[in-house]
Amino acid sequence: DLNGHRVAFELRRSARRSLALHVGPHGLSVRAPHGMPWPAVEDFLRRKADWVLRHLHRYSARTAPAWPAPTPAVLAHARTVLAARVAHFAPLLEVQPRALRLSSARTRWGSASTRGTIALNWRLAFVPTPLLDYVVVHELAHLREMHHGPAFWALVAHVLPDYAERRAALRQYALA
């Protein structure tokens, strides 16, 4: 019971040192260290109740568009669209990715590796261009700053001053 709301969750114990919360397509997941007593987990959940309820509500409000089937033609179209946006923004960020890979991830729009590979979810080709551009800039910025610290966000803001609004709008789209 969190602030008067009954919330089901999955508890996973592992060799970690701290508690972690994750809200995703299957609801709330709590990760706890093996030896942590149950009252400590309960206390943590009560302290984080507002965060949990806010994220569960935000996740449930997302729209799952009728994504097209990932046929060869759809993937070819996505590669063309995404490659064009990467080519547009890479010089602005003074980076050159080694490779662009299409992803079919169910929980991530994109990723960047330390080796310079950018992976973008093919579904991005079917969201509004400003939202696609946010993900492209975000991942390209990781080629210079492999973290989410102030320097990273300053780099993103340099190219997209309204990145926060774009990021918030992207959260309305569900991948799964």
mmCIF file with all atom_site columns, C-alpha atoms in Angstrom:
data_model
loop_
_atom_site.group_PDB
_atom_site.id
_atom_site.type_symbol
_atom_site.label_atom_id
_atom_site.label_alt_id
_atom_site.label_comp_id
_atom_site.label_asym_id
_atom_site.label_entity_id
_atom_site.label_seq_id
_atom_site.pdbx_PDB_ins_code
_atom_site.Cartn_x
_atom_site.Cartn_y
_atom_site.Cartn_z
_atom_site.occupancy
_atom_site.B_iso_or_equiv
_atom_site.pdbx_formal_charge
_atom_site.auth_seq_id
_atom_site.auth_comp_id
_atom_site.auth_asym_id
_atom_site.auth_atom_id
_atom_site.pdbx_PDB_model_num
ATOM 1   C CA . ASP A 1 1   ? 0.000  0.000   0.000   1.00 0.00 ? 1   ASP A CA 1
ATOM 2   C CA . LEU A 1 2   ? 1.647  3.248   -1.182  1.00 0.00 ? 2   LEU A CA 1
ATOM 3   C CA . ASN A 1 3   ? -0.148 6.454   -0.231  1.00 0.00 ? 3   ASN A CA 1
ATOM 4   C CA . GLY A 1 4   ? -3.503 4.694   -0.392  1.00 0.00 ? 4   GLY A CA 1
ATOM 5   C CA . HIS A 1 5   ? -2.769 2.910   -3.691  1.00 0.00 ? 5   HIS A CA 1
ATOM 6   C CA . ARG A 1 6   ? -2.289 -0.835  -3.884  1.00 0.00 ? 6   ARG A CA 1
ATOM 7   C CA . VAL A 1 7   ? 0.811  -1.443  -5.994  1.00 0.00 ? 7   VAL A CA 1
ATOM 8   C CA . ALA A 1 8   ? 1.977  -4.858  -7.124  1.00 0.00 ? 8   ALA A CA 1
ATOM 9   C CA . PHE A 1 9   ? 5.685  -5.254  -7.778  1.00 0.00 ? 9   PHE A CA 1
ATOM 10  C CA . GLU A 1 10  ? 8.359  -7.788  -8.552  1.00 0.00 ? 10  GLU A CA 1
ATOM 11  C CA . LEU A 1 11  ? 11.171 -8.122  -5.999  1.00 0.00 ? 11  LEU A CA 1
ATOM 12  C CA . ARG A 1 12  ? 14.527 -9.310  -7.338  1.00 0.00 ? 12  ARG A CA 1
ATOM 13  C CA . ARG A 1 13  ? 17.412 -9.996  -5.022  1.00 0.00 ? 13  ARG A CA 1
ATOM 14  C CA . SER A 1 14  ? 20.954 -9.921  -6.337  1.00 0.00 ? 14  SER A CA 1
ATOM 15  C CA . ALA A 1 15  ? 24.555 -9.246  -5.377  1.00 0.00 ? 15  ALA A CA 1
ATOM 16  C CA . ARG A 1 16  ? 24.052 -5.500  -5.510  1.00 0.00 ? 16  ARG A CA 1
ATOM 17  C CA . ARG A 1 17  ? 24.806 -3.002  -2.734  1.00 0.00 ? 17  ARG A CA 1
ATOM 18  C CA . SER A 1 18  ? 21.757 -0.754  -2.863  1.00 0.00 ? 18  SER A CA 1
ATOM 19  C CA . LEU A 1 19  ? 18.044 -0.754  -3.617  1.00 0.00 ? 19  LEU A CA 1
ATOM 20  C CA . ALA A 1 20  ? 16.809 0.233   -7.067  1.00 0.00 ? 20  ALA A CA 1
ATOM 21  C CA . LEU A 1 21  ? 13.394 0.868   -8.604  1.00 0.00 ? 21  LEU A CA 1
ATOM 22  C CA . HIS A 1 22  ? 12.372 0.402   -12.223 1.00 0.00 ? 22  HIS A CA 1
ATOM 23  C CA . VAL A 1 23  ? 9.023  1.143   -13.848 1.00 0.00 ? 23  VAL A CA 1
ATOM 24  C CA . GLY A 1 24  ? 8.495  -0.533  -17.197 1.00 0.00 ? 24  GLY A CA 1
ATOM 25  C CA . PRO A 1 25  ? 5.956  -2.360  -19.333 1.00 0.00 ? 25  PRO A CA 1
ATOM 26  C CA . HIS A 1 26  ? 5.385  -4.957  -16.607 1.00 0.00 ? 26  HIS A CA 1
ATOM 27  C CA . GLY A 1 27  ? 4.941  -2.448  -13.779 1.00 0.00 ? 27  GLY A CA 1
ATOM 28  C CA . LEU A 1 28  ? 7.211  -1.852  -10.804 1.00 0.00 ? 28  LEU A CA 1
ATOM 29  C CA . SER A 1 29  ? 10.362 -3.872  -10.233 1.00 0.00 ? 29  SER A CA 1
ATOM 30  C CA . VAL A 1 30  ? 12.364 -3.553  -7.022  1.00 0.00 ? 30  VAL A CA 1
ATOM 31  C CA . ARG A 1 31  ? 15.965 -4.757  -6.918  1.00 0.00 ? 31  ARG A CA 1
ATOM 32  C CA . ALA A 1 32  ? 17.478 -5.396  -3.499  1.00 0.00 ? 32  ALA A CA 1
ATOM 33  C CA . PRO A 1 33  ? 20.697 -6.838  -2.090  1.00 0.00 ? 33  PRO A CA 1
ATOM 34  C CA . HIS A 1 34  ? 20.516 -10.491 -1.001  1.00 0.00 ? 34  HIS A CA 1
ATOM 35  C CA . GLY A 1 35  ? 20.911 -9.772  2.696   1.00 0.00 ? 35  GLY A CA 1
ATOM 36  C CA . MET A 1 36  ? 18.662 -6.733  3.008   1.00 0.00 ? 36  MET A CA 1
ATOM 37  C CA . PRO A 1 37  ? 15.826 -7.343  5.487   1.00 0.00 ? 37  PRO A CA 1
ATOM 38  C CA . TRP A 1 38  ? 12.236 -6.975  4.254   1.00 0.00 ? 38  TRP A CA 1
ATOM 39  C CA . PRO A 1 39  ? 11.421 -4.011  6.608   1.00 0.00 ? 39  PRO A CA 1
ATOM 40  C CA . ALA A 1 40  ? 14.218 -2.005  4.956   1.00 0.00 ? 40  ALA A CA 1
ATOM 41  C CA . VAL A 1 41  ? 12.740 -2.713  1.508   1.00 0.00 ? 41  VAL A CA 1
ATOM 42  C CA . GLU A 1 42  ? 9.278  -1.679  2.749   1.00 0.00 ? 42  GLU A CA 1
ATOM 43  C CA . ASP A 1 43  ? 10.645 1.527   4.264   1.00 0.00 ? 43  ASP A CA 1
ATOM 44  C CA . PHE A 1 44  ? 12.399 2.371   0.993   1.00 0.00 ? 44  PHE A CA 1
ATOM 45  C CA . LEU A 1 45  ? 9.165  1.857   -0.962  1.00 0.00 ? 45  LEU A CA 1
ATOM 46  C CA . ARG A 1 46  ? 7.219  4.088   1.421   1.00 0.00 ? 46  ARG A CA 1
ATOM 47  C CA . ARG A 1 47  ? 9.839  6.845   1.146   1.00 0.00 ? 47  ARG A CA 1
ATOM 48  C CA . LYS A 1 48  ? 9.761  6.600   -2.653  1.00 0.00 ? 48  LYS A CA 1
ATOM 49  C CA . ALA A 1 49  ? 5.946  6.281   -2.904  1.00 0.00 ? 49  ALA A CA 1
ATOM 50  C CA . ASP A 1 50  ? 5.454  9.618   -4.692  1.00 0.00 ? 50  ASP A CA 1
ATOM 51  C CA . TRP A 1 51  ? 8.143  8.767   -7.255  1.00 0.00 ? 51  TRP A CA 1
ATOM 52  C CA . VAL A 1 52  ? 6.707  5.279   -7.812  1.00 0.00 ? 52  VAL A CA 1
ATOM 53  C CA . LEU A 1 53  ? 3.131  6.508   -8.265  1.00 0.00 ? 53  LEU A CA 1
ATOM 54  C CA . ARG A 1 54  ? 4.204  9.367   -10.552 1.00 0.00 ? 54  ARG A CA 1
ATOM 55  C CA . HIS A 1 55  ? 6.210  7.030   -12.796 1.00 0.00 ? 55  HIS A CA 1
ATOM 56  C CA . LEU A 1 56  ? 3.536  4.322   -12.869 1.00 0.00 ? 56  LEU A CA 1
ATOM 57  C CA . HIS A 1 57  ? 0.976  6.965   -13.894 1.00 0.00 ? 57  HIS A CA 1
ATOM 58  C CA . ARG A 1 58  ? 3.288  8.452   -16.508 1.00 0.00 ? 58  ARG A CA 1
ATOM 59  C CA . TYR A 1 59  ? 4.051  5.007   -17.927 1.00 0.00 ? 59  TYR A CA 1
ATOM 60  C CA . SER A 1 60  ? 0.370  4.043   -18.115 1.00 0.00 ? 60  SER A CA 1
ATOM 61  C CA . ALA A 1 61  ? -0.457 7.317   -19.919 1.00 0.00 ? 61  ALA A CA 1
ATOM 62  C CA . ARG A 1 62  ? 1.900  6.498   -22.795 1.00 0.00 ? 62  ARG A CA 1
ATOM 63  C CA . THR A 1 63  ? 0.448  5.742   -26.183 1.00 0.00 ? 63  THR A CA 1
ATOM 64  C CA . ALA A 1 64  ? 1.499  2.619   -27.985 1.00 0.00 ? 64  ALA A CA 1
ATOM 65  C CA . PRO A 1 65  ? 1.225  3.623   -31.620 1.00 0.00 ? 65  PRO A CA 1
ATOM 66  C CA . ALA A 1 66  ? 0.419  0.969   -34.171 1.00 0.00 ? 66  ALA A CA 1
ATOM 67  C CA . TRP A 1 67  ? 4.034  0.586   -35.243 1.00 0.00 ? 67  TRP A CA 1
ATOM 68  C CA . PRO A 1 68  ? 4.434  -0.887  -38.712 1.00 0.00 ? 68  PRO A CA 1
ATOM 69  C CA . ALA A 1 69  ? 5.760  -4.403  -38.994 1.00 0.00 ? 69  ALA A CA 1
ATOM 70  C CA . PRO A 1 70  ? 9.566  -4.343  -39.348 1.00 0.00 ? 70  PRO A CA 1
ATOM 71  C CA . THR A 1 71  ? 9.593  -5.577  -42.928 1.00 0.00 ? 71  THR A CA 1
ATOM 72  C CA . PRO A 1 72  ? 12.730 -5.145  -45.055 1.00 0.00 ? 72  PRO A CA 1
ATOM 73  C CA . ALA A 1 73  ? 11.114 -2.114  -46.736 1.00 0.00 ? 73  ALA A CA 1
ATOM 74  C CA . VAL A 1 74  ? 10.209 -0.486  -43.396 1.00 0.00 ? 74  VAL A CA 1
ATOM 75  C CA . LEU A 1 75  ? 13.722 -1.080  -42.034 1.00 0.00 ? 75  LEU A CA 1
ATOM 76  C CA . ALA A 1 76  ? 15.291 0.309   -45.221 1.00 0.00 ? 76  ALA A CA 1
ATOM 77  C CA . HIS A 1 77  ? 13.129 3.426   -44.892 1.00 0.00 ? 77  HIS A CA 1
ATOM 78  C CA . ALA A 1 78  ? 14.096 3.759   -41.216 1.00 0.00 ? 78  ALA A CA 1
ATOM 79  C CA . ARG A 1 79  ? 17.803 3.402   -42.013 1.00 0.00 ? 79  ARG A CA 1
ATOM 80  C CA . THR A 1 80  ? 17.541 6.150   -44.662 1.00 0.00 ? 80  THR A CA 1
ATOM 81  C CA . VAL A 1 81  ? 15.674 8.541   -42.336 1.00 0.00 ? 81  VAL A CA 1
ATOM 82  C CA . LEU A 1 82  ? 17.926 7.903   -39.340 1.00 0.00 ? 82  LEU A CA 1
ATOM 83  C CA . ALA A 1 83  ? 21.171 8.067   -41.327 1.00 0.00 ? 83  ALA A CA 1
ATOM 84  C CA . ALA A 1 84  ? 20.111 11.443  -42.753 1.00 0.00 ? 84  ALA A CA 1
ATOM 85  C CA . ARG A 1 85  ? 19.476 12.868  -39.262 1.00 0.00 ? 85  ARG A CA 1
ATOM 86  C CA . VAL A 1 86  ? 22.786 11.475  -37.958 1.00 0.00 ? 86  VAL A CA 1
ATOM 87  C CA . ALA A 1 87  ? 24.597 13.009  -40.946 1.00 0.00 ? 87  ALA A CA 1
ATOM 88  C CA . HIS A 1 88  ? 22.909 16.347  -40.228 1.00 0.00 ? 88  HIS A CA 1
ATOM 89  C CA . PHE A 1 89  ? 23.745 16.514  -36.501 1.00 0.00 ? 89  PHE A CA 1
ATOM 90  C CA . ALA A 1 90  ? 27.159 14.806  -36.304 1.00 0.00 ? 90  ALA A CA 1
ATOM 91  C CA . PRO A 1 91  ? 29.078 17.841  -37.660 1.00 0.00 ? 91  PRO A CA 1
ATOM 92  C CA . LEU A 1 92  ? 27.234 20.161  -35.250 1.00 0.00 ? 92  LEU A CA 1
ATOM 93  C CA . LEU A 1 93  ? 28.476 18.035  -32.358 1.00 0.00 ? 93  LEU A CA 1
ATOM 94  C CA . GLU A 1 94  ? 31.911 17.570  -33.962 1.00 0.00 ? 94  GLU A CA 1
ATOM 95  C CA . VAL A 1 95  ? 31.642 13.774  -33.855 1.00 0.00 ? 95  VAL A CA 1
ATOM 96  C CA . GLN A 1 96  ? 31.674 11.024  -36.432 1.00 0.00 ? 96  GLN A CA 1
ATOM 97  C CA . PRO A 1 97  ? 30.061 7.737   -35.455 1.00 0.00 ? 97  PRO A CA 1
ATOM 98  C CA . ARG A 1 98  ? 31.886 4.640   -36.679 1.00 0.00 ? 98  ARG A CA 1
ATOM 99  C CA . ALA A 1 99  ? 28.621 2.861   -37.453 1.00 0.00 ? 99  ALA A CA 1
ATOM 100 C CA . LEU A 1 100 ? 24.863 3.277   -37.298 1.00 0.00 ? 100 LEU A CA 1
ATOM 101 C CA . ARG A 1 101 ? 22.955 0.218   -36.191 1.00 0.00 ? 101 ARG A CA 1
ATOM 102 C CA . LEU A 1 102 ? 19.182 -0.245  -36.187 1.00 0.00 ? 102 LEU A CA 1
ATOM 103 C CA . SER A 1 103 ? 17.707 -1.534  -32.957 1.00 0.00 ? 103 SER A CA 1
ATOM 104 C CA . SER A 1 104 ? 14.434 -3.296  -32.182 1.00 0.00 ? 104 SER A CA 1
ATOM 105 C CA . ALA A 1 105 ? 14.725 -2.685  -28.440 1.00 0.00 ? 105 ALA A CA 1
ATOM 106 C CA . ARG A 1 106 ? 11.493 -2.616  -26.454 1.00 0.00 ? 106 ARG A CA 1
ATOM 107 C CA . THR A 1 107 ? 12.712 -0.223  -23.753 1.00 0.00 ? 107 THR A CA 1
ATOM 108 C CA . ARG A 1 108 ? 15.290 2.096   -25.371 1.00 0.00 ? 108 ARG A CA 1
ATOM 109 C CA . TRP A 1 109 ? 15.186 4.589   -28.187 1.00 0.00 ? 109 TRP A CA 1
ATOM 110 C CA . GLY A 1 110 ? 18.937 4.518   -28.670 1.00 0.00 ? 110 GLY A CA 1
ATOM 111 C CA . SER A 1 111 ? 22.381 3.859   -27.310 1.00 0.00 ? 111 SER A CA 1
ATOM 112 C CA . ALA A 1 112 ? 25.987 4.781   -27.988 1.00 0.00 ? 112 ALA A CA 1
ATOM 113 C CA . SER A 1 113 ? 29.031 2.611   -27.430 1.00 0.00 ? 113 SER A CA 1
ATOM 114 C CA . THR A 1 114 ? 32.505 3.680   -26.405 1.00 0.00 ? 114 THR A CA 1
ATOM 115 C CA . ARG A 1 115 ? 33.639 2.296   -29.767 1.00 0.00 ? 115 ARG A CA 1
ATOM 116 C CA . GLY A 1 116 ? 31.604 4.939   -31.575 1.00 0.00 ? 116 GLY A CA 1
ATOM 117 C CA . THR A 1 117 ? 28.620 2.878   -32.694 1.00 0.00 ? 117 THR A CA 1
ATOM 118 C CA . ILE A 1 118 ? 25.220 4.539   -32.514 1.00 0.00 ? 118 ILE A CA 1
ATOM 119 C CA . ALA A 1 119 ? 22.193 2.258   -32.204 1.00 0.00 ? 119 ALA A CA 1
ATOM 120 C CA . LEU A 1 120 ? 18.819 3.838   -32.945 1.00 0.00 ? 120 LEU A CA 1
ATOM 121 C CA . ASN A 1 121 ? 15.452 2.172   -32.638 1.00 0.00 ? 121 ASN A CA 1
ATOM 122 C CA . TRP A 1 122 ? 13.939 1.796   -36.109 1.00 0.00 ? 122 TRP A CA 1
ATOM 123 C CA . ARG A 1 123 ? 10.590 3.051   -34.714 1.00 0.00 ? 123 ARG A CA 1
ATOM 124 C CA . LEU A 1 124 ? 12.118 6.543   -34.414 1.00 0.00 ? 124 LEU A CA 1
ATOM 125 C CA . ALA A 1 125 ? 11.542 6.965   -38.140 1.00 0.00 ? 125 ALA A CA 1
ATOM 126 C CA . PHE A 1 126 ? 7.813  7.032   -37.325 1.00 0.00 ? 126 PHE A CA 1
ATOM 127 C CA . VAL A 1 127 ? 7.730  9.645   -34.562 1.00 0.00 ? 127 VAL A CA 1
ATOM 128 C CA . PRO A 1 128 ? 7.664  13.418  -35.178 1.00 0.00 ? 128 PRO A CA 1
ATOM 129 C CA . THR A 1 129 ? 11.017 14.675  -36.476 1.00 0.00 ? 129 THR A CA 1
ATOM 130 C CA . PRO A 1 130 ? 11.743 16.947  -33.476 1.00 0.00 ? 130 PRO A CA 1
ATOM 131 C CA . LEU A 1 131 ? 11.529 13.902  -31.187 1.00 0.00 ? 131 LEU A CA 1
ATOM 132 C CA . LEU A 1 132 ? 13.695 11.810  -33.507 1.00 0.00 ? 132 LEU A CA 1
ATOM 133 C CA . ASP A 1 133 ? 16.222 14.646  -33.558 1.00 0.00 ? 133 ASP A CA 1
ATOM 134 C CA . TYR A 1 134 ? 16.371 14.704  -29.758 1.00 0.00 ? 134 TYR A CA 1
ATOM 135 C CA . VAL A 1 135 ? 17.346 11.015  -29.630 1.00 0.00 ? 135 VAL A CA 1
ATOM 136 C CA . VAL A 1 136 ? 19.912 11.424  -32.411 1.00 0.00 ? 136 VAL A CA 1
ATOM 137 C CA . VAL A 1 137 ? 21.526 14.411  -30.689 1.00 0.00 ? 137 VAL A CA 1
ATOM 138 C CA . HIS A 1 138 ? 21.406 12.630  -27.320 1.00 0.00 ? 138 HIS A CA 1
ATOM 139 C CA . GLU A 1 139 ? 23.222 9.571   -28.649 1.00 0.00 ? 139 GLU A CA 1
ATOM 140 C CA . LEU A 1 140 ? 25.729 11.562  -30.700 1.00 0.00 ? 140 LEU A CA 1
ATOM 141 C CA . ALA A 1 141 ? 26.516 13.672  -27.617 1.00 0.00 ? 141 ALA A CA 1
ATOM 142 C CA . HIS A 1 142 ? 27.470 10.444  -25.856 1.00 0.00 ? 142 HIS A CA 1
ATOM 143 C CA . LEU A 1 143 ? 30.321 10.058  -28.316 1.00 0.00 ? 143 LEU A CA 1
ATOM 144 C CA . ARG A 1 144 ? 31.883 13.069  -26.563 1.00 0.00 ? 144 ARG A CA 1
ATOM 145 C CA . GLU A 1 145 ? 30.469 12.654  -23.047 1.00 0.00 ? 145 GLU A CA 1
ATOM 146 C CA . MET A 1 146 ? 29.673 9.057   -22.017 1.00 0.00 ? 146 MET A CA 1
ATOM 147 C CA . HIS A 1 147 ? 27.580 10.089  -19.007 1.00 0.00 ? 147 HIS A CA 1
ATOM 148 C CA . HIS A 1 148 ? 24.562 12.241  -18.151 1.00 0.00 ? 148 HIS A CA 1
ATOM 149 C CA . GLY A 1 149 ? 26.433 14.916  -16.229 1.00 0.00 ? 149 GLY A CA 1
ATOM 150 C CA . PRO A 1 150 ? 26.245 18.695  -16.684 1.00 0.00 ? 150 PRO A CA 1
ATOM 151 C CA . ALA A 1 151 ? 28.766 18.685  -19.558 1.00 0.00 ? 151 ALA A CA 1
ATOM 152 C CA . PHE A 1 152 ? 26.644 16.166  -21.460 1.00 0.00 ? 152 PHE A CA 1
ATOM 153 C CA . TRP A 1 153 ? 23.412 18.144  -21.048 1.00 0.00 ? 153 TRP A CA 1
ATOM 154 C CA . ALA A 1 154 ? 25.202 21.411  -21.960 1.00 0.00 ? 154 ALA A CA 1
ATOM 155 C CA . LEU A 1 155 ? 26.320 19.763  -25.200 1.00 0.00 ? 155 LEU A CA 1
ATOM 156 C CA . VAL A 1 156 ? 22.778 18.598  -25.985 1.00 0.00 ? 156 VAL A CA 1
ATOM 157 C CA . ALA A 1 157 ? 21.394 22.060  -25.117 1.00 0.00 ? 157 ALA A CA 1
ATOM 158 C CA . HIS A 1 158 ? 23.962 23.717  -27.380 1.00 0.00 ? 158 HIS A CA 1
ATOM 159 C CA . VAL A 1 159 ? 22.430 21.927  -30.371 1.00 0.00 ? 159 VAL A CA 1
ATOM 160 C CA . LEU A 1 160 ? 18.819 21.640  -29.149 1.00 0.00 ? 160 LEU A CA 1
ATOM 161 C CA . PRO A 1 161 ? 17.996 24.388  -26.634 1.00 0.00 ? 161 PRO A CA 1
ATOM 162 C CA . ASP A 1 162 ? 14.469 22.942  -26.253 1.00 0.00 ? 162 ASP A CA 1
ATOM 163 C CA . TYR A 1 163 ? 15.685 19.373  -25.630 1.00 0.00 ? 163 TYR A CA 1
ATOM 164 C CA . ALA A 1 164 ? 13.751 19.089  -22.334 1.00 0.00 ? 164 ALA A CA 1
ATOM 165 C CA . GLU A 1 165 ? 10.422 19.670  -24.074 1.00 0.00 ? 165 GLU A CA 1
ATOM 166 C CA . ARG A 1 166 ? 11.307 17.192  -26.805 1.00 0.00 ? 166 ARG A CA 1
ATOM 167 C CA . ARG A 1 167 ? 12.387 14.638  -24.218 1.00 0.00 ? 167 ARG A CA 1
ATOM 168 C CA . ALA A 1 168 ? 9.106  15.057  -22.314 1.00 0.00 ? 168 ALA A CA 1
ATOM 169 C CA . ALA A 1 169 ? 7.085  14.693  -25.523 1.00 0.00 ? 169 ALA A CA 1
ATOM 170 C CA . LEU A 1 170 ? 8.965  11.512  -26.454 1.00 0.00 ? 170 LEU A CA 1
ATOM 171 C CA . ARG A 1 171 ? 7.927  9.931   -23.156 1.00 0.00 ? 171 ARG A CA 1
ATOM 172 C CA . GLN A 1 172 ? 4.372  9.835   -24.467 1.00 0.00 ? 172 GLN A CA 1
ATOM 173 C CA . TYR A 1 173 ? 5.344  7.129   -26.955 1.00 0.00 ? 173 TYR A CA 1
ATOM 174 C CA . ALA A 1 174 ? 5.535  3.544   -25.773 1.00 0.00 ? 174 ALA A CA 1
ATOM 175 C CA . LEU A 1 175 ? 7.870  1.174   -27.586 1.00 0.00 ? 175 LEU A CA 1
ATOM 176 C CA . ALA A 1 176 ? 6.121  -2.021  -26.556 1.00 0.00 ? 176 ALA A CA 1
#
